[in-house]
Structure formats: C-alpha cells, structure tokens
mmCIF file of C-alpha atoms and ligand atoms in Angstrom:
data_model
loop_
_atom_site.group_PDB
_atom_site.id
_atom_site.type_symbol
_atom_site.label_atom_id
_atom_site.label_comp_id
_atom_site.label_asym_id
_atom_site.label_seq_id
_atom_site.Cartn_x
_atom_site.Cartn_y
_atom_site.Cartn_z
ATOM 1 C CA ASP W 258 53.481 84.380 -130.561
ATOM 2 C CA GLU W 259 51.191 81.580 -131.733
ATOM 3 C CA ARG W 260 53.983 79.133 -132.318
ATOM 4 C CA VAL W 261 55.124 79.303 -128.721
ATOM 5 C CA ILE W 262 52.047 77.505 -127.349
ATOM 6 C CA ALA W 263 52.093 73.710 -127.628
ATOM 7 C CA GLY W 264 48.529 73.304 -126.423
ATOM 8 C CA VAL W 265 45.690 74.059 -124.034
ATOM 9 C CA THR W 266 44.776 71.502 -121.367
ATOM 10 C CA CYS W 267 41.766 71.207 -119.058
ATOM 11 C CA ASP W 268 41.517 69.222 -115.824
ATOM 12 C CA LYS W 269 38.045 68.985 -114.287
ATOM 13 C CA ASN W 270 39.087 66.452 -111.659
ATOM 14 C CA GLN W 271 40.597 68.909 -109.258
ATOM 15 C CA ALA W 272 39.080 70.346 -106.089
ATOM 16 C CA LEU W 273 40.448 73.236 -104.057
ATOM 17 C CA VAL W 274 41.277 73.219 -100.336
ATOM 18 C CA ALA W 275 42.427 76.414 -98.640
ATOM 19 C CA VAL W 276 43.743 76.682 -95.082
ATOM 20 C CA LEU W 277 43.165 80.273 -93.968
ATOM 21 C CA GLY W 278 44.763 82.463 -91.305
ATOM 22 C CA MET W 279 47.730 80.295 -90.345
ATOM 23 C CA PRO W 280 50.769 81.767 -88.566
ATOM 24 C CA ASP W 281 53.202 83.108 -91.151
ATOM 25 C CA GLU W 282 56.238 81.483 -89.528
ATOM 26 C CA PRO W 283 58.606 78.607 -90.361
ATOM 27 C CA GLY W 284 56.902 75.237 -90.009
ATOM 28 C CA SER W 285 53.283 76.008 -90.942
ATOM 29 C CA ALA W 286 53.525 74.814 -94.530
ATOM 30 C CA ALA W 287 55.487 71.743 -93.439
ATOM 31 C CA LYS W 288 52.708 70.743 -91.011
ATOM 32 C CA VAL W 289 50.067 70.950 -93.733
ATOM 33 C CA PHE W 290 51.935 68.903 -96.339
ATOM 34 C CA THR W 291 53.433 66.380 -93.941
ATOM 35 C CA ARG W 292 49.902 65.590 -92.772
ATOM 36 C CA LEU W 293 48.728 65.105 -96.375
ATOM 37 C CA SER W 294 51.788 63.076 -97.311
ATOM 38 C CA THR W 295 51.476 60.630 -94.407
ATOM 39 C CA LYS W 296 47.930 59.929 -95.599
ATOM 40 C CA GLY W 297 49.191 59.491 -99.169
ATOM 41 C CA ILE W 298 47.090 62.332 -100.569
ATOM 42 C CA SER W 299 48.561 63.671 -103.816
ATOM 43 C CA VAL W 300 48.474 67.401 -104.328
ATOM 44 C CA ASP W 301 48.534 69.073 -107.749
ATOM 45 C CA MET W 302 48.822 72.860 -107.381
ATOM 46 C CA ILE W 303 50.078 74.616 -104.266
ATOM 47 C CA ILE W 304 49.548 78.390 -104.184
ATOM 48 C CA GLN W 305 50.546 80.800 -101.446
ATOM 49 C CA SER W 306 50.574 84.505 -102.163
ATOM 50 C CA MET W 307 51.389 87.442 -99.867
ATOM 51 C CA GLY W 308 49.641 87.417 -96.513
ATOM 52 C CA LYS W 309 46.882 89.987 -96.243
ATOM 53 C CA GLU W 310 47.077 90.536 -92.498
ATOM 54 C CA PRO W 311 50.381 90.808 -90.659
ATOM 55 C CA HIS W 312 51.847 87.545 -89.397
ATOM 56 C CA THR W 313 49.209 85.281 -90.978
ATOM 57 C CA ASN W 314 48.858 83.730 -94.392
ATOM 58 C CA ASP W 315 46.711 81.281 -96.362
ATOM 59 C CA ILE W 316 47.791 78.225 -98.358
ATOM 60 C CA ALA W 317 45.577 76.835 -101.117
ATOM 61 C CA PHE W 318 46.138 73.515 -102.854
ATOM 62 C CA THR W 319 44.270 71.244 -105.219
ATOM 63 C CA VAL W 320 43.636 67.524 -104.809
ATOM 64 C CA ASN W 321 41.857 64.949 -106.942
ATOM 65 C CA THR W 322 38.104 65.257 -106.392
ATOM 66 C CA TRP W 323 37.989 61.782 -104.823
ATOM 67 C CA ASP W 324 40.452 62.938 -102.121
ATOM 68 C CA LEU W 325 38.544 66.121 -101.243
ATOM 69 C CA GLN W 326 36.572 64.889 -98.235
ATOM 70 C CA ASN W 327 39.624 63.159 -96.803
ATOM 71 C CA ALA W 328 41.822 66.231 -97.309
ATOM 72 C CA GLN W 329 39.192 68.546 -95.833
ATOM 73 C CA GLY W 330 38.814 66.344 -92.774
ATOM 74 C CA LEU W 331 42.585 66.207 -92.255
ATOM 75 C CA MET W 332 42.870 69.981 -92.454
ATOM 76 C CA ASP W 333 39.899 70.525 -90.123
ATOM 77 C CA ARG W 334 41.597 68.330 -87.499
ATOM 78 C CA LEU W 335 44.889 70.165 -88.026
ATOM 79 C CA LEU W 336 43.445 73.660 -87.409
ATOM 80 C CA GLY W 337 44.070 73.603 -83.660
ATOM 81 C CA ASP W 338 47.658 72.309 -83.841
ATOM 82 C CA LEU W 339 48.412 74.733 -86.658
ATOM 83 C CA GLY W 340 46.742 77.734 -85.038
ATOM 84 C CA ALA W 341 44.871 78.485 -88.262
ATOM 85 C CA ARG W 342 41.463 80.078 -88.573
ATOM 86 C CA SER W 343 39.449 77.950 -91.010
ATOM 87 C CA VAL W 344 39.366 75.584 -93.972
ATOM 88 C CA GLU W 345 37.482 76.385 -97.164
ATOM 89 C CA ILE W 346 36.845 74.120 -100.136
ATOM 90 C CA ASP W 347 35.665 74.614 -103.711
ATOM 91 C CA ASP W 348 34.698 71.581 -105.770
ATOM 92 C CA LYS W 349 33.346 73.563 -108.724
ATOM 93 C CA ILE W 350 36.674 74.409 -110.317
ATOM 94 C CA ALA W 351 38.612 73.395 -113.391
ATOM 95 C CA LYS W 352 42.290 73.940 -114.106
ATOM 96 C CA ILE W 353 43.031 75.373 -117.564
ATOM 97 C CA SER W 354 46.666 75.442 -118.650
ATOM 98 C CA ILE W 355 48.679 76.571 -121.630
ATOM 99 C CA VAL W 356 51.919 74.739 -122.198
ATOM 100 C CA GLY W 357 54.938 75.697 -124.269
ATOM 101 C CA VAL W 358 58.698 75.952 -123.996
ATOM 102 C CA GLY W 359 60.182 79.282 -122.960
ATOM 103 C CA MET W 360 56.734 80.829 -122.718
ATOM 104 C CA ILE W 361 56.956 82.857 -119.648
ATOM 105 C CA ASP W 362 59.736 85.019 -121.054
ATOM 106 C CA ARG W 363 57.451 86.246 -123.777
ATOM 107 C CA PRO W 364 55.340 88.880 -122.058
ATOM 108 C CA GLY W 365 52.546 88.648 -124.639
ATOM 109 C CA ILE W 366 51.676 85.026 -123.826
ATOM 110 C CA ALA W 367 50.266 85.491 -120.342
ATOM 111 C CA SER W 368 48.393 88.630 -121.415
ATOM 112 C CA GLY W 369 47.038 86.738 -124.459
ATOM 113 C CA MET W 370 45.605 84.011 -122.251
ATOM 114 C CA PHE W 371 44.099 86.491 -119.799
ATOM 115 C CA GLU W 372 42.665 88.635 -122.621
ATOM 116 C CA ALA W 373 41.004 85.554 -124.149
ATOM 117 C CA LEU W 374 39.339 84.797 -120.818
ATOM 118 C CA ALA W 375 38.322 88.434 -120.287
ATOM 119 C CA GLU W 376 36.754 88.641 -123.752
ATOM 120 C CA ALA W 377 34.776 85.463 -122.974
ATOM 121 C CA GLN W 378 33.644 87.038 -119.663
ATOM 122 C CA ILE W 379 35.329 84.266 -117.645
ATOM 123 C CA ASN W 380 36.589 85.165 -114.179
ATOM 124 C CA ILE W 381 40.021 83.898 -113.115
ATOM 125 C CA LYS W 382 39.901 82.422 -109.601
ATOM 126 C CA MET W 383 43.605 81.613 -109.173
ATOM 127 C CA ILE W 384 46.831 81.734 -111.201
ATOM 128 C CA SER W 385 50.059 79.738 -111.015
ATOM 129 C CA THR W 386 52.934 79.657 -113.509
ATOM 130 C CA SER W 387 56.215 77.961 -114.298
ATOM 131 C CA GLU W 388 58.644 78.452 -117.197
ATOM 132 C CA ILE W 389 56.697 76.110 -119.456
ATOM 133 C CA LYS W 390 53.160 76.369 -118.156
ATOM 134 C CA ILE W 391 50.546 78.958 -117.138
ATOM 135 C CA SER W 392 47.586 77.552 -115.173
ATOM 136 C CA VAL W 393 44.395 79.259 -114.056
ATOM 137 C CA LEU W 394 41.475 78.000 -111.999
ATOM 138 C CA VAL W 395 38.046 78.936 -113.328
ATOM 139 C CA GLU W 396 34.440 77.918 -112.476
ATOM 140 C CA LYS W 397 34.022 74.350 -113.718
ATOM 141 C CA SER W 398 30.936 75.443 -115.706
ATOM 142 C CA ASN W 399 33.199 77.798 -117.711
ATOM 143 C CA ALA W 400 35.882 75.192 -118.483
ATOM 144 C CA ASP W 401 34.947 74.309 -122.060
ATOM 145 C CA LYS W 402 34.285 77.947 -122.988
ATOM 146 C CA ALA W 403 37.699 78.865 -121.513
ATOM 147 C CA VAL W 404 39.520 76.221 -123.566
ATOM 148 C CA GLN W 405 37.770 77.379 -126.767
ATOM 149 C CA ALA W 406 38.484 81.054 -126.098
ATOM 150 C CA ILE W 407 42.195 80.431 -125.437
ATOM 151 C CA HIS W 408 42.500 78.042 -128.357
ATOM 152 C CA ALA W 409 40.901 80.609 -130.678
ATOM 153 C CA LYS W 410 43.260 83.322 -129.407
ATOM 154 C CA PHE W 411 46.436 81.350 -130.045
ATOM 155 C CA PHE W 412 45.649 78.889 -132.784
ATOM 156 C CA VAL W 413 42.918 80.267 -135.022
ATOM 157 C CA ALA W 414 45.193 83.087 -136.171
ATOM 158 C CA GLU W 415 47.685 80.460 -137.242
ATOM 159 C CA GLN W 416 44.942 78.460 -138.918
ATOM 160 C CA SER W 417 43.778 81.399 -141.007
ATOM 161 C CA LEU W 418 47.388 81.964 -141.938
ATOM 162 C CA VAL W 419 47.484 78.396 -143.216
ATOM 163 C CA ASP W 420 44.198 78.840 -145.035
ATOM 164 C CA SER W 421 45.309 81.972 -146.806
ATOM 165 C CA LYS W 422 48.434 80.226 -148.018
ATOM 166 C CA SER W 423 46.662 77.239 -149.528
ATOM 167 C CA ASP Q 59 62.167 59.869 -102.646
ATOM 168 C CA GLU Q 60 65.657 61.230 -103.098
ATOM 169 C CA ARG Q 61 66.020 60.088 -106.666
ATOM 170 C CA VAL Q 62 62.978 62.072 -107.796
ATOM 171 C CA ILE Q 63 64.697 65.439 -107.354
ATOM 172 C CA ALA Q 64 66.954 66.456 -110.198
ATOM 173 C CA GLY Q 65 68.277 69.537 -108.443
ATOM 174 C CA VAL Q 66 67.818 72.677 -106.358
ATOM 175 C CA THR Q 67 68.041 76.064 -108.078
ATOM 176 C CA CYS Q 68 68.305 79.583 -106.711
ATOM 177 C CA ASP Q 69 67.473 82.857 -108.488
ATOM 178 C CA LYS Q 70 68.441 86.040 -106.661
ATOM 179 C CA ASN Q 71 67.637 88.301 -109.608
ATOM 180 C CA GLN Q 72 63.904 88.436 -109.047
ATOM 181 C CA ALA Q 73 61.870 91.190 -107.443
ATOM 182 C CA LEU Q 74 58.228 90.989 -106.406
ATOM 183 C CA VAL Q 75 55.428 93.338 -107.458
ATOM 184 C CA ALA Q 76 51.935 92.898 -106.026
ATOM 185 C CA VAL Q 77 48.827 94.767 -107.160
ATOM 186 C CA LEU Q 78 46.399 94.732 -104.238
ATOM 187 C CA GLY Q 79 42.640 95.100 -103.988
ATOM 188 C CA MET Q 80 41.688 94.878 -107.670
ATOM 189 C CA PRO Q 81 38.141 94.047 -108.729
ATOM 190 C CA ASP Q 82 37.750 90.250 -108.913
ATOM 191 C CA GLU Q 83 36.045 90.328 -112.308
ATOM 192 C CA PRO Q 84 36.933 89.325 -115.891
ATOM 193 C CA GLY Q 85 39.478 91.689 -117.403
ATOM 194 C CA SER Q 86 41.542 92.760 -114.380
ATOM 195 C CA ALA Q 87 44.385 90.290 -114.923
ATOM 196 C CA ALA Q 88 44.401 91.064 -118.663
ATOM 197 C CA LYS Q 89 44.859 94.798 -117.976
ATOM 198 C CA VAL Q 90 47.872 94.151 -115.730
ATOM 199 C CA PHE Q 91 49.708 91.836 -118.109
ATOM 200 C CA THR Q 92 48.816 93.654 -121.310
ATOM 201 C CA ARG Q 93 50.343 96.780 -119.802
ATOM 202 C CA LEU Q 94 53.545 94.877 -118.930
ATOM 203 C CA SER Q 95 53.686 93.143 -122.285
ATOM 204 C CA THR Q 96 53.364 96.333 -124.335
ATOM 205 C CA LYS Q 97 56.373 97.654 -122.424
ATOM 206 C CA GLY Q 98 58.260 94.387 -123.061
ATOM 207 C CA ILE Q 99 58.660 93.567 -119.363
ATOM 208 C CA SER Q 100 59.210 89.842 -118.855
ATOM 209 C CA VAL Q 101 57.495 88.245 -115.910
ATOM 210 C CA ASP Q 102 58.712 85.066 -114.192
ATOM 211 C CA MET Q 103 56.184 83.908 -111.585
ATOM 212 C CA ILE Q 104 52.537 84.959 -111.487
ATOM 213 C CA ILE Q 105 50.655 84.033 -108.323
ATOM 214 C CA GLN Q 106 47.029 84.733 -107.518
ATOM 215 C CA SER Q 107 45.387 82.934 -104.638
ATOM 216 C CA MET Q 108 41.840 83.244 -103.266
ATOM 217 C CA GLY Q 109 40.592 86.759 -102.611
ATOM 218 C CA LYS Q 110 40.426 87.631 -98.943
ATOM 219 C CA GLU Q 111 37.628 90.166 -99.187
ATOM 220 C CA PRO Q 112 34.575 89.609 -101.367
ATOM 221 C CA HIS Q 113 34.841 90.852 -104.958
ATOM 222 C CA THR Q 114 38.500 91.903 -104.739
ATOM 223 C CA ASN Q 115 41.735 90.036 -105.222
ATOM 224 C CA ASP Q 116 45.511 90.580 -105.418
ATOM 225 C CA ILE Q 117 47.936 89.491 -108.132
ATOM 226 C CA ALA Q 118 51.642 89.104 -107.383
ATOM 227 C CA PHE Q 119 54.318 88.614 -109.999
ATOM 228 C CA THR Q 120 58.090 88.638 -110.197
ATOM 229 C CA VAL Q 121 60.251 90.558 -112.659
ATOM 230 C CA ASN Q 122 63.998 90.817 -113.156
ATOM 231 C CA THR Q 123 65.429 93.223 -110.613
ATOM 232 C CA TRP Q 124 66.460 95.646 -113.370
ATOM 233 C CA ASP Q 125 62.801 95.922 -114.472
ATOM 234 C CA LEU Q 126 61.443 96.574 -110.958
ATOM 235 C CA GLN Q 127 61.244 100.382 -111.042
ATOM 236 C CA ASN Q 128 59.702 100.323 -114.509
ATOM 237 C CA ALA Q 129 57.127 97.664 -113.526
ATOM 238 C CA GLN Q 130 56.259 99.484 -110.295
ATOM 239 C CA GLY Q 131 55.740 102.759 -112.149
ATOM 240 C CA LEU Q 132 53.523 101.075 -114.750
ATOM 241 C CA MET Q 133 51.369 99.493 -112.047
ATOM 242 C CA ASP Q 134 51.124 102.739 -110.068
ATOM 243 C CA ARG Q 135 49.804 104.505 -113.177
ATOM 244 C CA LEU Q 136 47.383 101.629 -113.816
ATOM 245 C CA LEU Q 137 45.771 101.740 -110.330
ATOM 246 C CA GLY Q 138 43.072 104.223 -111.300
ATOM 247 C CA ASP Q 139 42.048 102.522 -114.567
ATOM 248 C CA LEU Q 140 42.088 99.143 -112.804
ATOM 249 C CA GLY Q 141 40.229 100.302 -109.695
ATOM 250 C CA ALA Q 142 42.857 98.671 -107.495
ATOM 251 C CA ARG Q 143 43.947 99.832 -104.050
ATOM 252 C CA SER Q 144 47.751 99.830 -104.033
ATOM 253 C CA VAL Q 145 51.022 98.435 -105.351
ATOM 254 C CA GLU Q 146 53.596 96.790 -103.091
ATOM 255 C CA ILE Q 147 57.103 95.668 -103.985
ATOM 256 C CA ASP Q 148 59.731 93.474 -102.354
ATOM 257 C CA ASP Q 149 63.257 93.482 -103.731
ATOM 258 C CA LYS Q 150 64.742 91.375 -100.947
ATOM 259 C CA ILE Q 151 63.539 87.989 -102.228
ATOM 260 C CA ALA Q 152 65.069 84.922 -103.818
ATOM 261 C CA LYS Q 153 63.307 82.115 -105.671
ATOM 262 C CA ILE Q 154 64.325 78.617 -104.564
ATOM 263 C CA SER Q 155 63.070 75.720 -106.705
ATOM 264 C CA ILE Q 156 63.306 71.964 -106.706
ATOM 265 C CA VAL Q 157 63.012 70.329 -110.085
ATOM 266 C CA GLY Q 158 62.233 66.748 -111.027
ATOM 267 C CA VAL Q 159 59.941 64.728 -113.259
ATOM 268 C CA GLY Q 160 56.618 63.542 -111.822
ATOM 269 C CA MET Q 161 57.404 65.154 -108.505
ATOM 270 C CA ILE Q 162 54.178 66.700 -107.525
ATOM 271 C CA ASP Q 163 52.398 63.316 -107.520
ATOM 272 C CA ARG Q 164 54.634 62.158 -104.720
ATOM 273 C CA PRO Q 165 53.181 63.739 -101.588
ATOM 274 C CA GLY Q 166 56.421 63.432 -99.655
ATOM 275 C CA ILE Q 167 58.395 65.768 -101.928
ATOM 276 C CA ALA Q 168 56.617 69.033 -101.150
ATOM 277 C CA SER Q 169 56.541 68.206 -97.438
ATOM 278 C CA GLY Q 170 60.254 67.315 -97.572
ATOM 279 C CA MET Q 171 61.137 70.713 -99.015
ATOM 280 C CA PHE Q 172 58.952 72.580 -96.529
ATOM 281 C CA GLU Q 173 60.306 70.552 -93.606
ATOM 282 C CA ALA Q 174 63.882 71.351 -94.637
ATOM 283 C CA LEU Q 175 63.046 75.063 -94.614
ATOM 284 C CA ALA Q 176 61.189 74.807 -91.293
ATOM 285 C CA GLU Q 177 64.121 73.015 -89.634
ATOM 286 C CA ALA Q 178 66.436 75.769 -90.895
ATOM 287 C CA GLN Q 179 64.023 78.393 -89.455
ATOM 288 C CA ILE Q 180 63.422 79.898 -92.896
ATOM 289 C CA ASN Q 181 60.039 81.499 -93.514
ATOM 290 C CA ILE Q 182 58.268 80.795 -96.826
ATOM 291 C CA LYS Q 183 56.910 84.020 -98.341
ATOM 292 C CA MET Q 184 55.149 82.524 -101.394
ATOM 293 C CA ILE Q 185 54.695 79.139 -103.076
ATOM 294 C CA SER Q 186 54.009 78.140 -106.682
ATOM 295 C CA THR Q 187 54.147 74.657 -108.220
ATOM 296 C CA SER Q 188 53.891 72.781 -111.486
ATOM 297 C CA GLU Q 189 54.192 69.066 -112.262
ATOM 298 C CA ILE Q 190 57.970 69.239 -112.472
ATOM 299 C CA LYS Q 191 58.845 72.117 -110.211
ATOM 300 C CA ILE Q 192 58.111 73.502 -106.735
ATOM 301 C CA SER Q 193 59.184 77.117 -106.162
ATOM 302 C CA VAL Q 194 59.178 79.178 -102.997
ATOM 303 C CA LEU Q 195 60.115 82.806 -102.360
ATOM 304 C CA VAL Q 196 62.227 83.429 -99.271
ATOM 305 C CA GLU Q 197 64.147 86.424 -97.868
ATOM 306 C CA LYS Q 198 67.156 86.947 -100.112
ATOM 307 C CA SER Q 199 69.430 86.807 -97.012
ATOM 308 C CA ASN Q 200 68.185 83.218 -96.432
ATOM 309 C CA ALA Q 201 68.756 82.010 -99.996
ATOM 310 C CA ASP Q 202 72.039 80.126 -99.557
ATOM 311 C CA LYS Q 203 70.928 78.579 -96.269
ATOM 312 C CA ALA Q 204 67.680 77.463 -97.953
ATOM 313 C CA VAL Q 205 69.524 75.772 -100.821
ATOM 314 C CA GLN Q 206 71.850 73.962 -98.384
ATOM 315 C CA ALA Q 207 68.965 72.826 -96.164
ATOM 316 C CA ILE Q 208 66.960 71.447 -99.092
ATOM 317 C CA HIS Q 209 70.015 69.866 -100.681
ATOM 318 C CA ALA Q 210 70.892 68.165 -97.389
ATOM 319 C CA LYS Q 211 67.323 66.867 -97.043
ATOM 320 C CA PHE Q 212 67.178 65.276 -100.470
ATOM 321 C CA PHE Q 213 70.753 64.479 -101.428
ATOM 322 C CA VAL Q 214 72.830 63.881 -98.317
ATOM 323 C CA ALA Q 215 70.840 60.704 -97.551
ATOM 324 C CA GLU Q 216 71.820 59.474 -100.991
ATOM 325 C CA GLN Q 217 75.404 60.586 -100.420
ATOM 326 C CA SER Q 218 75.750 58.609 -97.177
ATOM 327 C CA LEU Q 219 74.302 55.630 -99.051
ATOM 328 C CA VAL Q 220 77.129 56.025 -101.557
ATOM 329 C CA ASP Q 221 79.718 56.458 -98.778
ATOM 330 C CA SER Q 222 78.642 53.341 -96.936
ATOM 331 C CA LYS Q 223 78.954 51.321 -100.148
ATOM 332 C CA SER Q 224 82.508 52.401 -100.939
HETATM 333 C C1 LIG X 506 52.523 80.380 -94.373
HETATM 334 C C2 LIG X 506 53.681 79.419 -94.381
HETATM 335 O O1 LIG X 506 54.163 79.260 -95.661
HETATM 336 C C3 LIG X 506 54.834 79.857 -93.500
HETATM 337 N N1 LIG X 506 55.350 81.132 -93.893
HETATM 338 C C4 LIG X 506 55.920 78.778 -93.529
HETATM 339 O O2 LIG X 506 57.020 79.053 -93.751
HETATM 340 O O3 LIG X 506 55.623 77.643 -93.344
HETATM 341 C C1 LIG X 507 41.692 89.117 -110.120
HETATM 342 C C2 LIG X 507 41.618 88.781 -111.559
HETATM 343 O O1 LIG X 507 42.286 87.592 -111.822
HETATM 344 C C3 LIG X 507 40.231 88.661 -112.098
HETATM 345 N N1 LIG X 507 39.490 87.612 -111.408
HETATM 346 C C4 LIG X 507 40.301 88.407 -113.584
HETATM 347 O O2 LIG X 507 39.669 87.508 -114.068
HETATM 348 O O3 LIG X 507 40.968 89.070 -114.289
#
C-alpha cells in the first residue's frame, strides 16, 4: 500500500462557508456559485451530501481565507432570494490531502488515512475524494499533527524497510 | 472558459450507501472504511459534510453496483459497534463529472455546470470536487440529459465558433 501514496499535503489558507437549509431543487446550487463567480471569488472544495430534512439541503465550500468575509457577505445577502435558512463559517480549518494515482480503488488507502487520524485523536470535520486524492478538513490546530500521523502511517513503514535492507 | 474543460464523463455503475447519525468523534470514519477494506470493497466517492445535529455526522460513499448488497449488509452489522442510527442506500444514481486542469480556480466553471443542470431541470443530489474534477450525483434517469446539457454549455459555444470560421 505504501507505494501508492505520492505525498501528504496541508493547506491552512482555506476557510469554510456553508449555506444551510436551501431548497433541494434545480437551480439552488447554480445561484450560489453564479453569485461567487460574478464576484471573482475562487472556490476550492465544494461538498454537498444527502439532505437531512426532506426537500432541503446544505452546500459547504472553501475559499481562500482572504475571501472569507466577502463570500460570507455575498451568501448572507443571497439567503432571501435563495430561500435558505442561514450561513455558517469556520475559519479554524486546514485541508489535509493524500495524493496518489489509482488510490481510491485500493480500499486500504482511505481506511489507512482515517486510522492514522483516529490513532492521533484527530476529529475529521469533512471528507471529499477523487480518483487521485483524498482530502479531509480538520481543526487548524491539529494540522501538523495530522500530517505527521498520516506520513508515519504510509511512509515510515517503507523507511524501516529501507533501513533493514541497508 | 470553454477550453478549460477536457470532457464530461458519466458513470451509471455506482450506488450510494450512507451511514447516518454516527458519533462525530475520532475513529468513526476509520471503523467504516476498515470494515469495507477488509472485505475488499472498493469505494469511489466519499462525502462527509458538516454534521446537522451536534456531536453526530453522516458519511456517504459510492460503491460499484455489484458491491451494494454486500456493503449495505456490512454497514448494517456495524451500526451497533459504531453507535450510528441507520444505513440508507440509493441505487438509482449516476455520477456526472467534468474534468480539466486548473478548473476549480476558475469560478465560472462550477457555476456553468450547475447552471446547465438547473436549466435542464435536473436536481443535484450530491457534489464533490478536486482541483481537476467536479462530480455531481443525479437521478440515474437524468444521466444522459445531464451530460448533454453540460456538454452543450461548455462545448457547443466552441463548436459554433468553429462553424462560423469554416
Ligand atoms: C441543493 C442543490 O444542490 C439543489 N439540489 C440543486 O440542484 O441545485
Ligand atoms: C464522522 C467522522 O468523520 C468522525 N468525525 C471521525 O473523525 O471519524
């Protein structure tokens, strides 16, 4: 498994914005991201899971920390037009990612990352994946510990392999 | 914008499993994916957004349709050990993705995809992104219409450019 991971990355410049309780119907997501795009606000992660209550859903996204106030203000002003309930933000997050080709098909990779975080007593706030990348949001104060724990899980084993061969 | 998208893909072989109401504490995610990994079940998307109630959260993931019954059974048996509330599945989904390098930094790309779906009256069930890919889950019956709508939004403009030059 170790050889599948190319590396562990950490981005502490992200802040989270979540628009809660919007109508779960065609057009809601478009309104949110058209508003951000016309103001030139770049978005990094976009995460929408299953709606908890019928007919409503939440959309969370991350922006650069310097865009947070602007993005929050835009979403606050959009609430009425969107018919959403509220906007929440979290500026104490860091995005930790593992990158590697063909990773997601190997079931042990995701569990390895999550086990490393569990063993280090680090809570996972959000998760998003693609074929070559698994990203989690954690408390920013846990970022460095998270990187070390994941690195130790995937690379130290390989290192000791190297050591024992030399 | 058009040139940033390399293509639109559609995967109708995915099914959704969601584990609802699990304790939002270190270790929960590891239990879910360790269980799947020991049974060799490959997972494609993993999506966890913000928890709706305090101290609990949901994790949704997609598996190949032929693994759905197996994955559901595993999660049902895990509910007690995990302290989670319930397992939900959805086998009428399709994953629609747009792929392109450096996409997510261009705010207009995500909004373009969501606008195309809104104009085609297609509801977005879930969203997950990475730097080079934006994926949404839609009703499987909407999959082909979704691909056409997105393709028309990003490529037809380019096509008519080509036509007017010839
Ligand atoms: C919640 C939001 O994604 C909505 N379902 C839409 O299609 O825009
Ligand atoms: C919900 C789940 O992700 C939990 N927060 C964990 O760290 O495992």
